[in-house]
Amino acid sequence: MSDTTDKAAPAAAEGQDQDQDLGAAGSQLSTAPAEDAPNLPSLGVIGWVRWFWRQLTSMRVALLLLLLLSLGAIPGSLIPQTGIDETKVAAFRQAHKTLAPVYDKLGLFHVYGSVWFSAIYILLFVSLIGCIVPRTWQFVGQLRGRPPGAPKRLTRLPAYTTWRTEAEPEQVREAALALLKKRRFRAHLAGDAVAAEKGYLREVGNLAFHIALIVMLVAFAWGQLFKSEGNKLIVEGDGFSNTLTQYDDFKSGNLFGQDDLDPFSFTLKEFKGTYEATGPNRGTPRTYEADLVYSEGADGKERKTTVKVNEPLEIGGSKVYLVSHGYAPVITVRDSKGNEVFHDAVPLLPLDGNVTSTGAIKVMDGYRDAKGAWDQLGFQAFLLPTYVPGNELASQFPALLSPIMNVEAYHGDLGVNSGLPQSVYQLNKKNLTGFKDGKGAQLRKNLRPGDTLTLPNGAGSITFEKEIKEWAGFQVARQPGSGWALAGALAAIFGLAASLFIQRRRVWVRATTGDDGLTVVEMAGLGRSESAKVPEELGDLAGILYDRAPGAAAPGDTDDDPSDTPDPQAVPAEGAEK
């Protein structure tokens, strides 16, 4: 019994030494942190803190937080957001009386500014930083160091080959060192072997991927805090100056200030739109172009440009997009004495793809009725750019081929002095009285360009002038972090590709004098993962080195039996020896 134990102990010790030897050979092939958990009961509070920090900075938790961030963004895409469209949020609250309060408590109407989304965002940010910093320092240490020396038994490595040669060991090592450096390995002499390593770009890609994620997170946060977005409808001949009071609607990030607006102005000279005239795509827009004259700063030189769909005007950090189009018929309103009380182009909002449009004409000041009393006029307008007799509900084509405008006339209180905001495109008929025709019905009439509708009882008239202007809707957007976000996304893609397709591997070449006086050459390779590239690459290197240090016949071999000559291209399976 004791003999067996005495014999087993050295064998176990030798096996343990060999395992440690292989462990050293494969060490630092990755910068991933060790997963050793602290002894929580014995370390107390500090142990729990260390445990929480290790869990937070682990890869699985980072992936979980990234998944939660993606899932958290889904409600922000499906549910109306207060920072994007207040009107849709109000409509959702009106339509879902029971569900809306629940969404309010969960912060689903402002997902990206909610506490729970911010918590996931910040935890992911901390997790990435806590993972990157130690791995970066560890990788820098690896670059400053050298590949580890060869294990005692190279035969235990997954890829291995050997042969005997008459060349001196020093000559073999020098040839191996030159060959590996030529193949872009980091190589050096370590005792009786050459140690080499390659594939550091794998870790570079891994770190670049994580850093790119941080850049994207920072860019996203920066863009949300300092962004601005406003819309402006401009009729041909009118201008715009980039100030808050000029916008029809405007929204911005929490840290945006009025001083962040880029100083510029522009005038819409002409809008040009063309459409498919025939075929199945009849009416489809072919070109939308807005000719502008713009200037930067208070005293900037005027320049001409053309803004098209998806081809914005870039001024400073702002982009001016062309987003919509419509018609603005020129209207003239006169009172009972024939005095002109209103003359302007009135933009109408399109209702469909054929630019069937509707809007309101409001005469708020300067009008007196037939008795000389102050009053207000309101007209509901409905424009068909291409009118076909018998179809007064919709235009048949978006261009102004045969325009007609239906007008309904009202008088009374427009409600503009009530202090309550109202749309300039809608007519509030609550305190208005409709003009009546000869049959006692609501007065309405189809007007062609140049036609005039005379109001009853000498109340005045409204004229649809022959000139019909066009208007264009512009969106002025400022997203300061978009460039960094794009750079981060591209860096993340390339970094991920490098970490997936580049293999980090090590090669050792040992040359020693055998018992028969010949030099024994051993070559072995080890990769971070099971990859066919390691044995293939080792076989290629062995073939080149074999040409520089040819194999020698073993004692007793003859030239007539070439089968005994080792084949350096043959790489045996794991644990086998040639």
mmCIF file of C-alpha atoms in Angstrom, residues 119-244:
data_model
loop_
_atom_site.group_PDB
_atom_site.id
_atom_site.type_symbol
_atom_site.label_atom_id
_atom_site.label_comp_id
_atom_site.label_asym_id
_atom_site.label_seq_id
_atom_site.Cartn_x
_atom_site.Cartn_y
_atom_site.Cartn_z
ATOM 1 C CA ALA A 119 -30.602 54.114 -14.424
ATOM 2 C CA ILE A 120 -30.024 51.434 -17.089
ATOM 3 C CA TYR A 121 -28.108 53.948 -19.176
ATOM 4 C CA ILE A 122 -25.814 55.010 -16.322
ATOM 5 C CA LEU A 123 -25.227 51.435 -15.096
ATOM 6 C CA LEU A 124 -24.231 50.371 -18.607
ATOM 7 C CA PHE A 125 -21.908 53.362 -18.833
ATOM 8 C CA VAL A 126 -20.241 52.501 -15.487
ATOM 9 C CA SER A 127 -20.053 48.819 -16.432
ATOM 10 C CA LEU A 128 -18.236 49.574 -19.674
ATOM 11 C CA ILE A 129 -15.770 51.933 -18.010
ATOM 12 C CA GLY A 130 -15.133 49.473 -15.173
ATOM 13 C CA CYS A 131 -14.429 46.780 -17.756
ATOM 14 C CA ILE A 132 -12.302 48.832 -20.130
ATOM 15 C CA VAL A 133 -9.888 50.539 -17.729
ATOM 16 C CA PRO A 134 -8.313 47.411 -16.140
ATOM 17 C CA ARG A 135 -8.280 45.535 -19.447
ATOM 18 C CA THR A 136 -6.551 48.439 -21.149
ATOM 19 C CA TRP A 137 -3.800 48.594 -18.520
ATOM 20 C CA GLN A 138 -3.407 44.824 -18.670
ATOM 21 C CA PHE A 139 -3.138 44.899 -22.454
ATOM 22 C CA VAL A 140 -0.566 47.707 -22.316
ATOM 23 C CA GLY A 141 1.438 45.553 -19.908
ATOM 24 C CA GLN A 142 1.287 42.650 -22.350
ATOM 25 C CA LEU A 143 2.519 44.843 -25.175
ATOM 26 C CA ARG A 144 5.421 46.066 -23.067
ATOM 27 C CA GLY A 145 6.307 42.488 -22.062
ATOM 28 C CA ARG A 146 7.369 39.461 -24.067
ATOM 29 C CA PRO A 147 5.618 36.228 -24.977
ATOM 30 C CA PRO A 148 6.118 33.585 -22.266
ATOM 31 C CA GLY A 149 8.746 30.917 -22.644
ATOM 32 C CA ALA A 150 8.095 27.468 -24.060
ATOM 33 C CA PRO A 151 6.506 24.784 -21.815
ATOM 34 C CA LYS A 152 8.691 21.841 -20.776
ATOM 35 C CA ARG A 153 6.671 19.411 -22.851
ATOM 36 C CA LEU A 154 5.505 20.869 -26.152
ATOM 37 C CA THR A 155 3.828 17.564 -27.009
ATOM 38 C CA ARG A 156 0.932 18.467 -24.730
ATOM 39 C CA LEU A 157 -0.076 21.432 -26.881
ATOM 40 C CA PRO A 158 -2.927 21.092 -29.427
ATOM 41 C CA ALA A 159 -0.709 21.636 -32.512
ATOM 42 C CA TYR A 160 2.721 19.984 -32.539
ATOM 43 C CA THR A 161 5.359 18.668 -34.929
ATOM 44 C CA THR A 162 9.003 17.569 -34.664
ATOM 45 C CA TRP A 163 11.969 16.338 -36.758
ATOM 46 C CA ARG A 164 15.723 15.843 -36.515
ATOM 47 C CA THR A 165 18.293 17.819 -38.440
ATOM 48 C CA GLU A 166 22.035 18.034 -38.793
ATOM 49 C CA ALA A 167 21.947 21.853 -38.387
ATOM 50 C CA GLU A 168 23.213 23.275 -35.122
ATOM 51 C CA PRO A 169 20.561 24.261 -32.515
ATOM 52 C CA GLU A 170 21.711 27.893 -32.616
ATOM 53 C CA GLN A 171 21.291 27.975 -36.397
ATOM 54 C CA VAL A 172 17.776 26.517 -36.126
ATOM 55 C CA ARG A 173 16.756 29.027 -33.469
ATOM 56 C CA GLU A 174 18.157 31.953 -35.468
ATOM 57 C CA ALA A 175 16.336 30.752 -38.589
ATOM 58 C CA ALA A 176 13.117 30.309 -36.619
ATOM 59 C CA LEU A 177 13.450 33.770 -35.066
ATOM 60 C CA ALA A 178 13.954 35.401 -38.469
ATOM 61 C CA LEU A 179 11.055 33.455 -39.986
ATOM 62 C CA LEU A 180 8.598 34.354 -37.212
ATOM 63 C CA LYS A 181 9.515 38.033 -37.266
ATOM 64 C CA LYS A 182 9.066 38.051 -41.044
ATOM 65 C CA ARG A 183 5.566 36.659 -40.475
ATOM 66 C CA ARG A 184 4.863 39.614 -38.126
ATOM 67 C CA PHE A 185 5.127 37.607 -34.911
ATOM 68 C CA ARG A 186 6.525 39.250 -31.801
ATOM 69 C CA ALA A 187 9.363 36.795 -31.171
ATOM 70 C CA HIS A 188 12.397 36.483 -28.913
ATOM 71 C CA LEU A 189 14.854 33.858 -27.700
ATOM 72 C CA ALA A 190 13.908 32.302 -24.366
ATOM 73 C CA GLY A 191 16.475 29.677 -23.291
ATOM 74 C CA ASP A 192 16.638 26.838 -25.779
ATOM 75 C CA ALA A 193 13.495 27.928 -27.640
ATOM 76 C CA VAL A 194 12.017 30.794 -29.608
ATOM 77 C CA ALA A 195 8.745 32.195 -28.207
ATOM 78 C CA ALA A 196 6.454 34.100 -30.565
ATOM 79 C CA GLU A 197 2.982 35.591 -30.426
ATOM 80 C CA LYS A 198 0.601 37.145 -32.950
ATOM 81 C CA GLY A 199 -2.951 38.466 -33.149
ATOM 82 C CA TYR A 200 -2.837 41.425 -30.760
ATOM 83 C CA LEU A 201 -5.344 43.229 -32.967
ATOM 84 C CA ARG A 202 -7.981 40.916 -31.513
ATOM 85 C CA GLU A 203 -7.680 42.628 -28.154
ATOM 86 C CA VAL A 204 -7.356 46.012 -29.851
ATOM 87 C CA GLY A 205 -10.654 45.338 -31.616
ATOM 88 C CA ASN A 206 -12.246 44.156 -28.393
ATOM 89 C CA LEU A 207 -11.197 47.303 -26.530
ATOM 90 C CA ALA A 208 -12.140 49.489 -29.509
ATOM 91 C CA PHE A 209 -15.618 47.937 -29.510
ATOM 92 C CA HIS A 210 -16.154 48.739 -25.831
ATOM 93 C CA ILE A 211 -14.730 52.256 -26.156
ATOM 94 C CA ALA A 212 -16.943 52.831 -29.201
ATOM 95 C CA LEU A 213 -19.990 51.880 -27.125
ATOM 96 C CA ILE A 214 -19.017 54.506 -24.555
ATOM 97 C CA VAL A 215 -18.570 57.085 -27.314
ATOM 98 C CA MET A 216 -22.023 56.242 -28.658
ATOM 99 C CA LEU A 217 -23.591 56.518 -25.193
ATOM 100 C CA VAL A 218 -21.931 59.878 -24.557
ATOM 101 C CA ALA A 219 -22.906 61.131 -28.027
ATOM 102 C CA PHE A 220 -26.491 60.010 -27.502
ATOM 103 C CA ALA A 221 -26.696 61.757 -24.117
ATOM 104 C CA TRP A 222 -25.013 64.894 -25.452
ATOM 105 C CA GLY A 223 -27.347 65.003 -28.438
ATOM 106 C CA GLN A 224 -30.453 64.593 -26.260
ATOM 107 C CA LEU A 225 -29.381 67.335 -23.846
ATOM 108 C CA PHE A 226 -28.302 69.935 -26.410
ATOM 109 C CA LYS A 227 -30.456 69.092 -29.414
ATOM 110 C CA SER A 228 -32.972 71.460 -30.991
ATOM 111 C CA GLU A 229 -35.579 71.013 -33.689
ATOM 112 C CA GLY A 230 -38.010 73.540 -35.126
ATOM 113 C CA ASN A 231 -40.411 73.776 -38.051
ATOM 114 C CA LYS A 232 -41.314 76.756 -40.186
ATOM 115 C CA LEU A 233 -43.758 77.156 -43.066
ATOM 116 C CA ILE A 234 -42.563 79.794 -45.542
ATOM 117 C CA VAL A 235 -44.464 81.179 -48.535
ATOM 118 C CA GLU A 236 -42.570 82.102 -51.694
ATOM 119 C CA GLY A 237 -41.039 85.524 -51.237
ATOM 120 C CA ASP A 238 -41.017 85.363 -47.419
ATOM 121 C CA GLY A 239 -37.970 84.921 -45.228
ATOM 122 C CA PHE A 240 -36.864 83.325 -41.970
ATOM 123 C CA SER A 241 -34.376 84.307 -39.271
ATOM 124 C CA ASN A 242 -33.094 81.652 -36.875
ATOM 125 C CA THR A 243 -34.628 82.946 -33.646
ATOM 126 C CA LEU A 244 -37.126 81.237 -31.342
#
